[in-house]
PDB file of C-alpha atoms in Angstrom:
ATOM      1  CA  MET A   1       0.000   0.000   0.000  1.00 56.00           C
ATOM      2  CA  ARG A   2       1.099   3.526  -0.712  1.00 60.00           C
ATOM      3  CA  GLN A   3       1.368   5.606   2.398  1.00 68.00           C
ATOM      4  CA  ASN A   4       1.871   8.979   0.703  1.00 70.00           C
ATOM      5  CA  GLN A   5      -0.871   9.836  -1.837  1.00 71.00           C
ATOM      6  CA  LYS A   6      -0.424  13.438  -2.914  1.00 80.00           C
ATOM      7  CA  GLY A   7      -2.435  15.316  -5.549  1.00 86.00           C
ATOM      8  CA  PHE A   8      -5.539  14.445  -7.529  1.00 87.00           C
ATOM      9  CA  SER A   9      -6.202  11.483  -9.741  1.00 91.00           C
ATOM     10  CA  LEU A  10      -6.804  11.942 -13.453  1.00 93.00           C
ATOM     11  CA  VAL A  11     -10.492  11.062 -13.044  1.00 95.00           C
ATOM     12  CA  GLU A  12     -10.958  13.737 -10.368  1.00 94.00           C
ATOM     13  CA  LEU A  13      -9.333  16.381 -12.588  1.00 95.00           C
ATOM     14  CA  ILE A  14     -11.506  15.427 -15.579  1.00 97.00           C
ATOM     15  CA  ILE A  15     -14.670  15.661 -13.445  1.00 97.00           C
ATOM     16  CA  VAL A  16     -13.711  19.129 -12.181  1.00 96.00           C
ATOM     17  CA  ILE A  17     -12.934  20.337 -15.713  1.00 97.00           C
ATOM     18  CA  ALA A  18     -16.259  18.948 -16.972  1.00 97.00           C
ATOM     19  CA  ILE A  19     -18.171  20.738 -14.204  1.00 97.00           C
ATOM     20  CA  MET A  20     -16.382  24.006 -15.002  1.00 97.00           C
ATOM     21  CA  ALA A  21     -17.165  23.624 -18.732  1.00 97.00           C
ATOM     22  CA  VAL A  22     -20.874  23.143 -17.972  1.00 96.00           C
ATOM     23  CA  LEU A  23     -20.918  26.207 -15.704  1.00 96.00           C
ATOM     24  CA  ILE A  24     -19.178  28.344 -18.324  1.00 95.00           C
ATOM     25  CA  GLY A  25     -21.562  27.087 -20.997  1.00 96.00           C
ATOM     26  CA  VAL A  26     -24.545  28.113 -18.883  1.00 94.00           C
ATOM     27  CA  LEU A  27     -23.223  31.421 -17.543  1.00 96.00           C
ATOM     28  CA  ALA A  28     -21.386  32.861 -20.577  1.00 95.00           C
ATOM     29  CA  PRO A  29     -24.541  33.688 -22.608  1.00 94.00           C
ATOM     30  CA  GLN A  30     -26.099  35.392 -19.579  1.00 94.00           C
ATOM     31  CA  TYR A  31     -22.944  37.449 -19.049  1.00 95.00           C
ATOM     32  CA  LEU A  32     -22.810  38.489 -22.717  1.00 95.00           C
ATOM     33  CA  LYS A  33     -26.485  39.476 -22.604  1.00 95.00           C
ATOM     34  CA  TYR A  34     -25.819  41.551 -19.466  1.00 94.00           C
ATOM     35  CA  VAL A  35     -22.887  43.344 -21.138  1.00 95.00           C
ATOM     36  CA  ASN A  36     -24.928  44.073 -24.296  1.00 95.00           C
ATOM     37  CA  ASN A  37     -27.841  45.451 -22.275  1.00 93.00           C
ATOM     38  CA  ALA A  38     -25.484  47.685 -20.282  1.00 94.00           C
ATOM     39  CA  ARG A  39     -24.125  49.095 -23.542  1.00 95.00           C
ATOM     40  CA  VAL A  40     -27.633  49.810 -24.871  1.00 94.00           C
ATOM     41  CA  THR A  41     -28.541  51.556 -21.610  1.00 92.00           C
ATOM     42  CA  THR A  42     -25.348  53.650 -21.738  1.00 95.00           C
ATOM     43  CA  ASP A  43     -26.099  54.795 -25.302  1.00 95.00           C
ATOM     44  CA  MET A  44     -29.625  55.774 -24.278  1.00 93.00           C
ATOM     45  CA  ARG A  45     -28.310  57.760 -21.300  1.00 94.00           C
ATOM     46  CA  ASN A  46     -25.716  59.452 -23.504  1.00 94.00           C
ATOM     47  CA  ALA A  47     -28.476  60.525 -25.918  1.00 94.00           C
ATOM     48  CA  SER A  48     -30.520  61.975 -23.053  1.00 94.00           C
ATOM     49  CA  GLU A  49     -27.469  63.805 -21.731  1.00 94.00           C
ATOM     50  CA  ILE A  50     -26.682  65.231 -25.192  1.00 94.00           C
ATOM     51  CA  ALA A  51     -30.270  66.483 -25.488  1.00 93.00           C
ATOM     52  CA  ARG A  52     -30.077  68.026 -22.009  1.00 92.00           C
ATOM     53  CA  MET A  53     -26.806  69.829 -22.850  1.00 91.00           C
ATOM     54  CA  ILE A  54     -28.141  71.198 -26.139  1.00 89.00           C
ATOM     55  CA  ASP A  55     -31.409  72.314 -24.545  1.00 88.00           C
ATOM     56  CA  ALA A  56     -29.445  74.024 -21.743  1.00 87.00           C
ATOM     57  CA  THR A  57     -27.250  75.778 -24.309  1.00 85.00           C
ATOM     58  CA  MET A  58     -30.347  76.939 -26.206  1.00 83.00           C
ATOM     59  CA  SER A  59     -31.934  78.366 -23.063  1.00 80.00           C
ATOM     60  CA  GLY A  60     -28.648  79.987 -22.032  1.00 74.00           C
ATOM     61  CA  THR A  61     -28.246  81.674 -25.412  1.00 69.00           C
ATOM     62  CA  GLN A  62     -31.923  82.682 -25.623  1.00 64.00           C
ATOM     63  CA  GLY A  63     -32.467  80.222 -28.463  1.00 56.00           C
ATOM     64  CA  THR A  64     -29.701  81.551 -30.706  1.00 62.00           C
ATOM     65  CA  LEU A  65     -28.241  78.084 -31.253  1.00 70.00           C
ATOM     66  CA  ALA A  66     -28.991  77.427 -34.902  1.00 74.00           C
ATOM     67  CA  ALA A  67     -31.650  74.895 -35.775  1.00 80.00           C
ATOM     68  CA  GLY A  68     -30.518  72.016 -37.928  1.00 87.00           C
ATOM     69  CA  THR A  69     -28.652  68.776 -37.486  1.00 89.00           C
ATOM     70  CA  ILE A  70     -25.472  67.881 -35.686  1.00 90.00           C
ATOM     71  CA  SER A  71     -24.109  64.759 -37.263  1.00 92.00           C
ATOM     72  CA  GLY A  72     -21.034  62.586 -36.868  1.00 94.00           C
ATOM     73  CA  ALA A  73     -19.484  59.463 -35.462  1.00 94.00           C
ATOM     74  CA  GLY A  74     -18.178  59.245 -31.920  1.00 92.00           C
ATOM     75  CA  GLY A  75     -15.307  61.636 -31.341  1.00 93.00           C
ATOM     76  CA  THR A  76     -16.620  64.211 -33.839  1.00 92.00           C
ATOM     77  CA  ALA A  77     -15.999  67.713 -32.491  1.00 92.00           C
ATOM     78  CA  VAL A  78     -18.944  69.886 -31.499  1.00 89.00           C
ATOM     79  CA  SER A  79     -18.064  73.553 -31.115  1.00 84.00           C
ATOM     80  CA  ASN A  80     -21.369  75.355 -30.592  1.00 82.00           C
ATOM     81  CA  VAL A  81     -22.740  73.476 -27.562  1.00 84.00           C
ATOM     82  CA  ASP A  82     -21.505  74.284 -24.065  1.00 81.00           C
ATOM     83  CA  ASN A  83     -19.991  71.322 -22.175  1.00 83.00           C
ATOM     84  CA  LEU A  84     -20.187  69.081 -25.268  1.00 88.00           C
ATOM     85  CA  THR A  85     -16.835  69.170 -27.001  1.00 91.00           C
ATOM     86  CA  ALA A  86     -17.278  65.921 -28.934  1.00 94.00           C
ATOM     87  CA  LEU A  87     -19.956  63.341 -29.596  1.00 95.00           C
ATOM     88  CA  PRO A  88     -19.529  60.218 -27.471  1.00 95.00           C
ATOM     89  CA  TYR A  89     -18.598  56.881 -28.973  1.00 96.00           C
ATOM     90  CA  SER A  90     -21.461  54.403 -29.052  1.00 95.00           C
ATOM     91  CA  GLU A  91     -20.922  51.629 -26.543  1.00 95.00           C
ATOM     92  CA  LEU A  92     -22.737  49.145 -28.769  1.00 92.00           C
ATOM     93  CA  LYS A  93     -21.072  49.976 -32.093  1.00 92.00           C
ATOM     94  CA  ARG A  94     -17.992  52.179 -31.916  1.00 91.00           C
ATOM     95  CA  ASP A  95     -18.317  53.655 -35.418  1.00 93.00           C
ATOM     96  CA  ALA A  96     -22.050  54.419 -35.156  1.00 95.00           C
ATOM     97  CA  VAL A  97     -23.146  57.841 -36.470  1.00 95.00           C
ATOM     98  CA  TRP A  98     -25.128  60.255 -34.285  1.00 96.00           C
ATOM     99  CA  ASN A  99     -27.718  62.548 -35.919  1.00 95.00           C
ATOM    100  CA  ILE A 100     -29.154  65.192 -33.606  1.00 94.00           C
ATOM    101  CA  THR A 101     -32.086  67.235 -34.917  1.00 95.00           C
ATOM    102  CA  ILE A 102     -32.521  70.674 -33.318  1.00 91.00           C
ATOM    103  CA  THR A 103     -35.679  72.727 -33.860  1.00 90.00           C
ATOM    104  CA  GLN A 104     -35.620  76.465 -33.209  1.00 85.00           C
ATOM    105  CA  GLY A 105     -37.557  77.383 -30.085  1.00 82.00           C
ATOM    106  CA  ILE A 106     -38.072  73.744 -29.078  1.00 86.00           C
ATOM    107  CA  GLY A 107     -34.642  72.199 -28.700  1.00 87.00           C
ATOM    108  CA  VAL A 108     -33.681  68.643 -29.509  1.00 92.00           C
ATOM    109  CA  THR A 109     -36.553  66.905 -31.257  1.00 93.00           C
ATOM    110  CA  GLU A 110     -34.818  63.674 -32.233  1.00 95.00           C
ATOM    111  CA  ILE A 111     -31.547  61.820 -31.901  1.00 95.00           C
ATOM    112  CA  THR A 112     -30.744  58.786 -34.016  1.00 95.00           C
ATOM    113  CA  LEU A 113     -27.810  56.437 -33.756  1.00 94.00           C
ATOM    114  CA  ASP A 114     -27.112  54.649 -37.040  1.00 93.00           C
ATOM    115  CA  SER A 115     -30.582  55.669 -38.266  1.00 92.00           C
ATOM    116  CA  VAL A 116     -32.364  54.102 -35.272  1.00 94.00           C
ATOM    117  CA  ARG A 117     -34.208  56.647 -33.106  1.00 94.00           C
ATOM    118  CA  ILE A 118     -32.747  56.682 -29.621  1.00 94.00           C
ATOM    119  CA  TYR A 119     -34.251  59.948 -28.284  1.00 94.00           C
ATOM    120  CA  PRO A 120     -36.963  60.749 -27.283  1.00 91.00           C
ATOM    121  CA  GLY A 121     -38.294  57.566 -25.784  1.00 83.00           C
ATOM    122  CA  GLU A 122     -37.857  55.639 -22.598  1.00 75.00           C
ATOM    123  CA  GLY A 123     -37.562  51.933 -21.932  1.00 71.00           C
ATOM    124  CA  ASP A 124     -39.658  49.627 -24.084  1.00 71.00           C
ATOM    125  CA  ASN A 125     -41.048  52.567 -26.090  1.00 80.00           C
ATOM    126  CA  ASN A 126     -37.586  53.407 -27.386  1.00 88.00           C
ATOM    127  CA  PRO A 127     -36.876  51.955 -30.870  1.00 91.00           C
ATOM    128  CA  TYR A 128     -33.154  51.662 -30.054  1.00 92.00           C
ATOM    129  CA  TYR A 129     -33.980  49.705 -26.916  1.00 90.00           C
ATOM    130  CA  ALA A 130     -36.362  47.469 -28.849  1.00 90.00           C
ATOM    131  CA  ALA A 131     -33.814  46.828 -31.598  1.00 90.00           C
ATOM    132  CA  TYR A 132     -30.799  45.967 -29.465  1.00 90.00           C
ATOM    133  CA  TYR A 133     -31.898  45.042 -25.943  1.00 88.00           C
ATOM    134  CA  GLN A 134     -31.701  41.277 -25.397  1.00 84.00           C
ATOM    135  CA  HIS A 135     -34.286  39.693 -23.148  1.00 77.00           C
TER     136      HIS A 135
END
């Protein structure tokens, strides 16, 4: 008989590896869904923050901010809006293009991200949320 048995047997190691593979197989999709949903939520919050900054700039300049569209991918410089020096990068798709529609006397009326409306709209009523949020 062996007196000194150190370590694990091959069967024990294979069982542990199999259990870990099953856990990873079950948990990985849930983790990826969680990360995707966090990115969608961040983009929606960024759109709301952009609208708030533009509306604040319009009220601070008595509506002299020109109506029209601010357009560009993340990192595009914005010079005529206080506290918004550049458009943020989309968390979901880094090269996505923002289009911000500004109406004189009203403020931001719509924001799209890669042609999907992201603002206005909250939760399930938001087309961006509906398109990319994974249940």
